[in-house]
Short mmCIF file of C-alpha atoms in Angstrom, two decimals:
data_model
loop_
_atom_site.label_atom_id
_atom_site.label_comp_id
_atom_site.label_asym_id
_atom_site.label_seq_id
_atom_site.Cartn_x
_atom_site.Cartn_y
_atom_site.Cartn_z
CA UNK A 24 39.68 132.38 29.89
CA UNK A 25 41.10 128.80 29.55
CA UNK A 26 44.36 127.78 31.03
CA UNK A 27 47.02 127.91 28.17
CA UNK A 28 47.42 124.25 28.33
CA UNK A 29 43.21 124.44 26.52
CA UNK A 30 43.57 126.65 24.29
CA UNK A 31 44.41 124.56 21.81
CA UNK A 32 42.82 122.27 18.79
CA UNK A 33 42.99 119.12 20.53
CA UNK A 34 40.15 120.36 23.19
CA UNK A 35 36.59 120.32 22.60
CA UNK A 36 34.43 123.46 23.69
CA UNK A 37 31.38 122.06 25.58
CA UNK A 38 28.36 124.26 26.33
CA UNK A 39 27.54 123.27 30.35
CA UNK A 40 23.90 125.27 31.67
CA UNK A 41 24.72 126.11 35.12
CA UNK A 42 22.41 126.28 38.33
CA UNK A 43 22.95 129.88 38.03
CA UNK A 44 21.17 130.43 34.63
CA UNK A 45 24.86 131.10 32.40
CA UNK A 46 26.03 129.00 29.98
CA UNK A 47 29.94 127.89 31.37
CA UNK A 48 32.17 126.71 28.38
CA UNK A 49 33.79 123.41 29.65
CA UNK A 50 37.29 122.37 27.63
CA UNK A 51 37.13 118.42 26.74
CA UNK A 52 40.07 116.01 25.27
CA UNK A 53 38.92 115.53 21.82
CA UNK A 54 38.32 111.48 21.10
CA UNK A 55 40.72 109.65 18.35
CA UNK A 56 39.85 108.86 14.85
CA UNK A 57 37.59 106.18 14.39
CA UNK A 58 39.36 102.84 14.32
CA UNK A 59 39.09 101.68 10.20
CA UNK A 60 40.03 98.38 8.13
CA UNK A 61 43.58 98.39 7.29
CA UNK A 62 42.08 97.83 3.64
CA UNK A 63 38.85 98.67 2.51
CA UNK A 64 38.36 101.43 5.03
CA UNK A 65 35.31 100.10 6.33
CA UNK A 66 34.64 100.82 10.04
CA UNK A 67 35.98 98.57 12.89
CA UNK A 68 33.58 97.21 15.16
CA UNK A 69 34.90 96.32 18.66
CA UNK A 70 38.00 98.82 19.35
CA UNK A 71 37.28 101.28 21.57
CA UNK A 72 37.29 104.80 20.16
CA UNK A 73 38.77 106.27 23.61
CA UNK A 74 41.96 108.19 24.37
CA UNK A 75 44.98 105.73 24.59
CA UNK A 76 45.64 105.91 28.29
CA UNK A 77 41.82 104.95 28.60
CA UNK A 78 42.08 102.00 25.95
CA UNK A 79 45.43 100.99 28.46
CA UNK A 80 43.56 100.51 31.14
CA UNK A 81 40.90 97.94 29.36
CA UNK A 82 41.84 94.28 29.09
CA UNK A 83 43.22 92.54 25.94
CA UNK A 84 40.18 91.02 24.80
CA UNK A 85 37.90 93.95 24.72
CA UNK A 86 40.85 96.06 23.08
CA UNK A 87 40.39 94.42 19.60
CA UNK A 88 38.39 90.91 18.01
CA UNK A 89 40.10 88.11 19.66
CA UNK A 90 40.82 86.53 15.57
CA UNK A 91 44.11 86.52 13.28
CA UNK A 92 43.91 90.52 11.84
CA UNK A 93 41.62 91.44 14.36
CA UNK A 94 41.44 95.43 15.01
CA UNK A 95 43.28 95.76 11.87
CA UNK A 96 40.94 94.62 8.89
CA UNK A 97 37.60 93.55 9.00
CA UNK A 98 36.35 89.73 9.03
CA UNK A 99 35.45 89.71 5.41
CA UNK A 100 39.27 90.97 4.33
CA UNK A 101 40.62 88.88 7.11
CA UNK A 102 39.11 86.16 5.47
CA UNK A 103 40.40 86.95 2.69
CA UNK A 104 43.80 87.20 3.58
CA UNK A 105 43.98 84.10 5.17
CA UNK A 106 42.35 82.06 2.37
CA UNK A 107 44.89 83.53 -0.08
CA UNK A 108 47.93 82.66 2.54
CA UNK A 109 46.33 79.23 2.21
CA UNK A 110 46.28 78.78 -1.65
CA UNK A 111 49.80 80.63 -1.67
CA UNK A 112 51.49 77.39 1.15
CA UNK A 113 50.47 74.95 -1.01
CA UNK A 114 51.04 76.52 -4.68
CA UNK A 115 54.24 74.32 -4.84
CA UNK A 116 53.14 71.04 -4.08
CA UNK B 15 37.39 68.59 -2.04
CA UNK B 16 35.05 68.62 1.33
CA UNK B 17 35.16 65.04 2.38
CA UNK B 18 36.13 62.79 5.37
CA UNK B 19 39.65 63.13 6.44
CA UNK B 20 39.93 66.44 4.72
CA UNK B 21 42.36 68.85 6.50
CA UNK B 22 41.22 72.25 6.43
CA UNK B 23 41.93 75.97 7.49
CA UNK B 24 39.22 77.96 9.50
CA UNK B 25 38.88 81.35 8.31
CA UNK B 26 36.45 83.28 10.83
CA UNK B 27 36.05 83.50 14.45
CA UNK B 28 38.59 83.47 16.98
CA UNK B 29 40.01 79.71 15.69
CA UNK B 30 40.75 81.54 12.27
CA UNK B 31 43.82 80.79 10.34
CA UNK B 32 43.99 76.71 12.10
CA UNK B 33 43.89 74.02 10.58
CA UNK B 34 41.07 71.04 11.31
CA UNK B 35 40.12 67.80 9.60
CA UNK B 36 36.45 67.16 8.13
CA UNK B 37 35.08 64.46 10.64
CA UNK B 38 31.47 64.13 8.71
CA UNK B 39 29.66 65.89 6.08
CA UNK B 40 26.23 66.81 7.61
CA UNK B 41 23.40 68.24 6.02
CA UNK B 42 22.77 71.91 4.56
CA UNK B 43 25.79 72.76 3.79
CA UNK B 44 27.94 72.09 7.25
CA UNK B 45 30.56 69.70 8.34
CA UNK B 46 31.42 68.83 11.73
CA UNK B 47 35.21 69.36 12.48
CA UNK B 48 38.02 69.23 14.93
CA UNK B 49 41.35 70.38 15.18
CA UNK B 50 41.53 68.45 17.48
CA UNK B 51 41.96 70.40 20.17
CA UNK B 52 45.08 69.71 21.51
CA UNK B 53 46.90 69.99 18.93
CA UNK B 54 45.66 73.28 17.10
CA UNK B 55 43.19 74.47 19.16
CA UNK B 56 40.19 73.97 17.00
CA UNK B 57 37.33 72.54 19.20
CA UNK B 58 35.11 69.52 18.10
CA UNK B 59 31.82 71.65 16.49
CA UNK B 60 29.87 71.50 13.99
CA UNK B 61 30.70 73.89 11.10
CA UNK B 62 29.11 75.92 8.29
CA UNK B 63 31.43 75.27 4.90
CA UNK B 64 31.55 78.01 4.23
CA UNK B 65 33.88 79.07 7.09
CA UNK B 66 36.21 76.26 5.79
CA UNK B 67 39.80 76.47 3.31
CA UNK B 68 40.11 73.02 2.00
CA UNK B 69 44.44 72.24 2.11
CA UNK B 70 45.40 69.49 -0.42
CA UNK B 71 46.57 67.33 3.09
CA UNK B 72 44.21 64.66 3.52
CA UNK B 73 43.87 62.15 6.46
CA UNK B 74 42.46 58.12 6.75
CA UNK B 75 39.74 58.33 9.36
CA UNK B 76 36.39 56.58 9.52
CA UNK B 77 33.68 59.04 9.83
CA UNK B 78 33.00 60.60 13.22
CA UNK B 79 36.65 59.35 14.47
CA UNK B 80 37.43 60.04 18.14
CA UNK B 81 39.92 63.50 18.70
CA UNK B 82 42.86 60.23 19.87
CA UNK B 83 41.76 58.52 16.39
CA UNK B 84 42.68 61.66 14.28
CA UNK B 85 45.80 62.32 16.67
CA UNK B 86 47.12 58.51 15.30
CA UNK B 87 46.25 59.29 12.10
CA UNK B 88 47.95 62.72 12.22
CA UNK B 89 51.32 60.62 13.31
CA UNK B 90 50.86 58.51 10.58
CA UNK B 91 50.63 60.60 7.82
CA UNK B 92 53.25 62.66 9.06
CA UNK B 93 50.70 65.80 8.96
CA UNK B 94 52.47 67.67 11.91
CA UNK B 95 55.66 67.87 9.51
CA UNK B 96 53.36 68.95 6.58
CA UNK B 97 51.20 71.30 8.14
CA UNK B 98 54.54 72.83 10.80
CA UNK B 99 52.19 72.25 13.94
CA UNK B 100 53.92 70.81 17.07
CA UNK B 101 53.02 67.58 18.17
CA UNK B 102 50.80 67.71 21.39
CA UNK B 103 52.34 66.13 24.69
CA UNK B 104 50.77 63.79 26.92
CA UNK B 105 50.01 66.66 29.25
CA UNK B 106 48.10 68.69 26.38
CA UNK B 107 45.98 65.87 25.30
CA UNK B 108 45.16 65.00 28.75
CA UNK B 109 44.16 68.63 29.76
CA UNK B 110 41.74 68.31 26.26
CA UNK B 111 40.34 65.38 27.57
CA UNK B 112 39.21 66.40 30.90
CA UNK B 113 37.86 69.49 29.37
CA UNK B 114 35.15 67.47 27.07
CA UNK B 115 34.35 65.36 30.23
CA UNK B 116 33.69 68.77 31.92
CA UNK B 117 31.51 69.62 29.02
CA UNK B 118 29.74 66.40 27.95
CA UNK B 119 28.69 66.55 32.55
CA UNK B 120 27.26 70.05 31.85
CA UNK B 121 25.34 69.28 28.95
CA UNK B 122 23.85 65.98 30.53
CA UNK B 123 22.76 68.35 33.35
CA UNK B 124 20.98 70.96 30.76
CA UNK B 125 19.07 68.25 28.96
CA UNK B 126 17.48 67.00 31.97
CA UNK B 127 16.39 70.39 33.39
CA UNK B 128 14.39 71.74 29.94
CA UNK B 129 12.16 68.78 29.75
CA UNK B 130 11.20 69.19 33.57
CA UNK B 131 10.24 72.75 32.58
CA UNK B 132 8.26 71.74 29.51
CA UNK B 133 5.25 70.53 31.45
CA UNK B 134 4.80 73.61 33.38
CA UNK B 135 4.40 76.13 31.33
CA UNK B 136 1.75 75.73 29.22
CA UNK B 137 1.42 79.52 27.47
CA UNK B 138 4.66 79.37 25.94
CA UNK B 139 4.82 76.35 23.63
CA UNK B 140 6.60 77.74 20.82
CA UNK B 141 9.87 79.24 23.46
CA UNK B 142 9.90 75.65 24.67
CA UNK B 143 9.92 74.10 21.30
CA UNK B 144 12.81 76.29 20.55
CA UNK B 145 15.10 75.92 23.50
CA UNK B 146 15.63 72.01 23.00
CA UNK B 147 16.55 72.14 19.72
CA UNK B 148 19.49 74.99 20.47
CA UNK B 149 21.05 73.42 22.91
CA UNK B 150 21.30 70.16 20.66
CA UNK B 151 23.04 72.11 18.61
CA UNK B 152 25.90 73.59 20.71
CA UNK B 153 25.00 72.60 23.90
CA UNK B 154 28.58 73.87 25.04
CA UNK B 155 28.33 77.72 24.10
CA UNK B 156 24.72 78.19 25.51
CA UNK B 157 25.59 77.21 29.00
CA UNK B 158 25.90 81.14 30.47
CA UNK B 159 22.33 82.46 28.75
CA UNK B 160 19.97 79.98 30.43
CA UNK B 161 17.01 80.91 32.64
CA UNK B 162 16.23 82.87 35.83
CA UNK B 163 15.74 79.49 37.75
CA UNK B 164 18.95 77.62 35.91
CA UNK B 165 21.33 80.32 36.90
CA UNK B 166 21.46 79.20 40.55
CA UNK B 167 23.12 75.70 39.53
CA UNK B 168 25.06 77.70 37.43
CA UNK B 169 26.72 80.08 40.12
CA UNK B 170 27.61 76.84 42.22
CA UNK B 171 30.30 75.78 39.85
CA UNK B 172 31.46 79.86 39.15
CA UNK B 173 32.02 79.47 43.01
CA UNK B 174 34.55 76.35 42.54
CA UNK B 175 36.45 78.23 39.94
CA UNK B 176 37.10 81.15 42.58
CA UNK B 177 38.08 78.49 45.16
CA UNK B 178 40.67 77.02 42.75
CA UNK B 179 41.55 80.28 41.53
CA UNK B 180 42.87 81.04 44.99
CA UNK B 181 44.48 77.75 45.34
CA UNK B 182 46.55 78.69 42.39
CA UNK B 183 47.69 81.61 43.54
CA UNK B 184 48.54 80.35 46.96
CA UNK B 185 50.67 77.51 44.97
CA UNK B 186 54.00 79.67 43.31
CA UNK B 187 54.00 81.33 46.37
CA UNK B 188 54.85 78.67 48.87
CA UNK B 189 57.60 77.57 46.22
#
């Protein structure tokens, strides 16, 4: 049996062969969603998919794209976004 | 709308969203820029157009203007106002400077070592034909993927850094 703190959805049943010939079942932390772009849903390369207090311990830069939006869209909306925030300063003058 | 003295927005990379002035228009379709550096952080590099928002701010500078030329001419026009950048201080330029003397030493150092290697190796003509022409091209960024034989130079100066990198420490302590 697992401890009452594993039986629940958020743990993964692995299948572990022991020395002994028996199949153990180990209890893992499942991993987080994959990381998406904020608008076209497209995935996110360079965020970690790891549990939070694992992505706390990494430094800044490898945490996200070091790039206005980065870890949040995905270059081609970031560029996007940034060329429209252009047009939109200078609409005026 | 790309021309000399243009001031533009960078859209990808990590320099994305600041703003740079058109210093040349080179062939195939790129354009060698700078922010300059001290003031928005954009380093002088040459540029596909692509990766370039045009602004309707425009600058007077001859082509291939130093980074103090386009500085002046950003006083000038009164572009820092325009654009809401601060106005670098003496320190910032300074600390700009000494960085592209850094560089421009560590590229003279590259170019001499490839050409020694050239006449070696005879079996790999086409690797050596290749090398030359990268590092004319940004001889800056391919400092850390050089050779076996290049990477001893290379650890002598990573050995400085630590050095200072104590120093610094030691420094706010003592106050």
């Amino acid at each position: 049996m697992p401890t009452p703190a594993q039986r629940s959805r958020s743990f993964r049943k692995r299948r572990v062969a022991t020395p002994g010939g028996k199949i153990n079942i180990h209890y893992t932390k499942k991993k987080p969603a994959v990381p998406k772009c904020g608008s076209c849903g497209k995935r996110l390369h360079g965020v970690p998919r790891a549990l939070p207090s694992d992505v706390k311990k990494l430094p800044k830069s490898r945490k996200r794209p070091e790039r206005p939006y980065g870890g949040n869209l995905c270059p081609e909306c970031a560029r996007q976004k940034i060329r429209i925030k252009n047009m939109e300063r200078w609409e005026n003058d | 709308m790309i021309e000399t003295g243009r001031v533009c927005v960078k859209t990808v990379g990590r320099e994305a969203g600041k703003f740079c002035v058109i210093l040349d228009v080179l062939k195939d379709g790129f354009v060698l820029v700078t922010g300059p550096k001290a003031a928005t952080t954009v380093k002088r590099r040459k540029c596909s157009i692509h990766h370039v928002e045009p602004t309707p701010v425009t600058v007077k500078i001859k082509k291939n203007a130093s980074d103090d030329d386009v500085l002046a001419a950003y006083k000038q026009a009164g572009v820092f106002k325009k654009l809401g950048i601060k106005e670098p201080t003496a320190k910032e330029i300074e600390k700009a400077r000494d960085a592209e003397r850094k560089r421009l030493a560590k590229a003279k150092t590259e170019k001499a070592k490839p050409e020694a290697k050239k006449k070696e190796p005879e079996a790999e003509p086409k690797k050596a034909e290749e090398k030359p022409e990268a590092e004319k091209a940004a001889p800056a960024k391919k400092e850390p993927a050089k050779k076996k034989q290049e990477a001893k130079t290379v650890k002598k100066p990573a050995a400085k850094k630590a050095v200072k990198k104590t120093t610094k420490k030691a420094e706010p302590k003592k106050k």
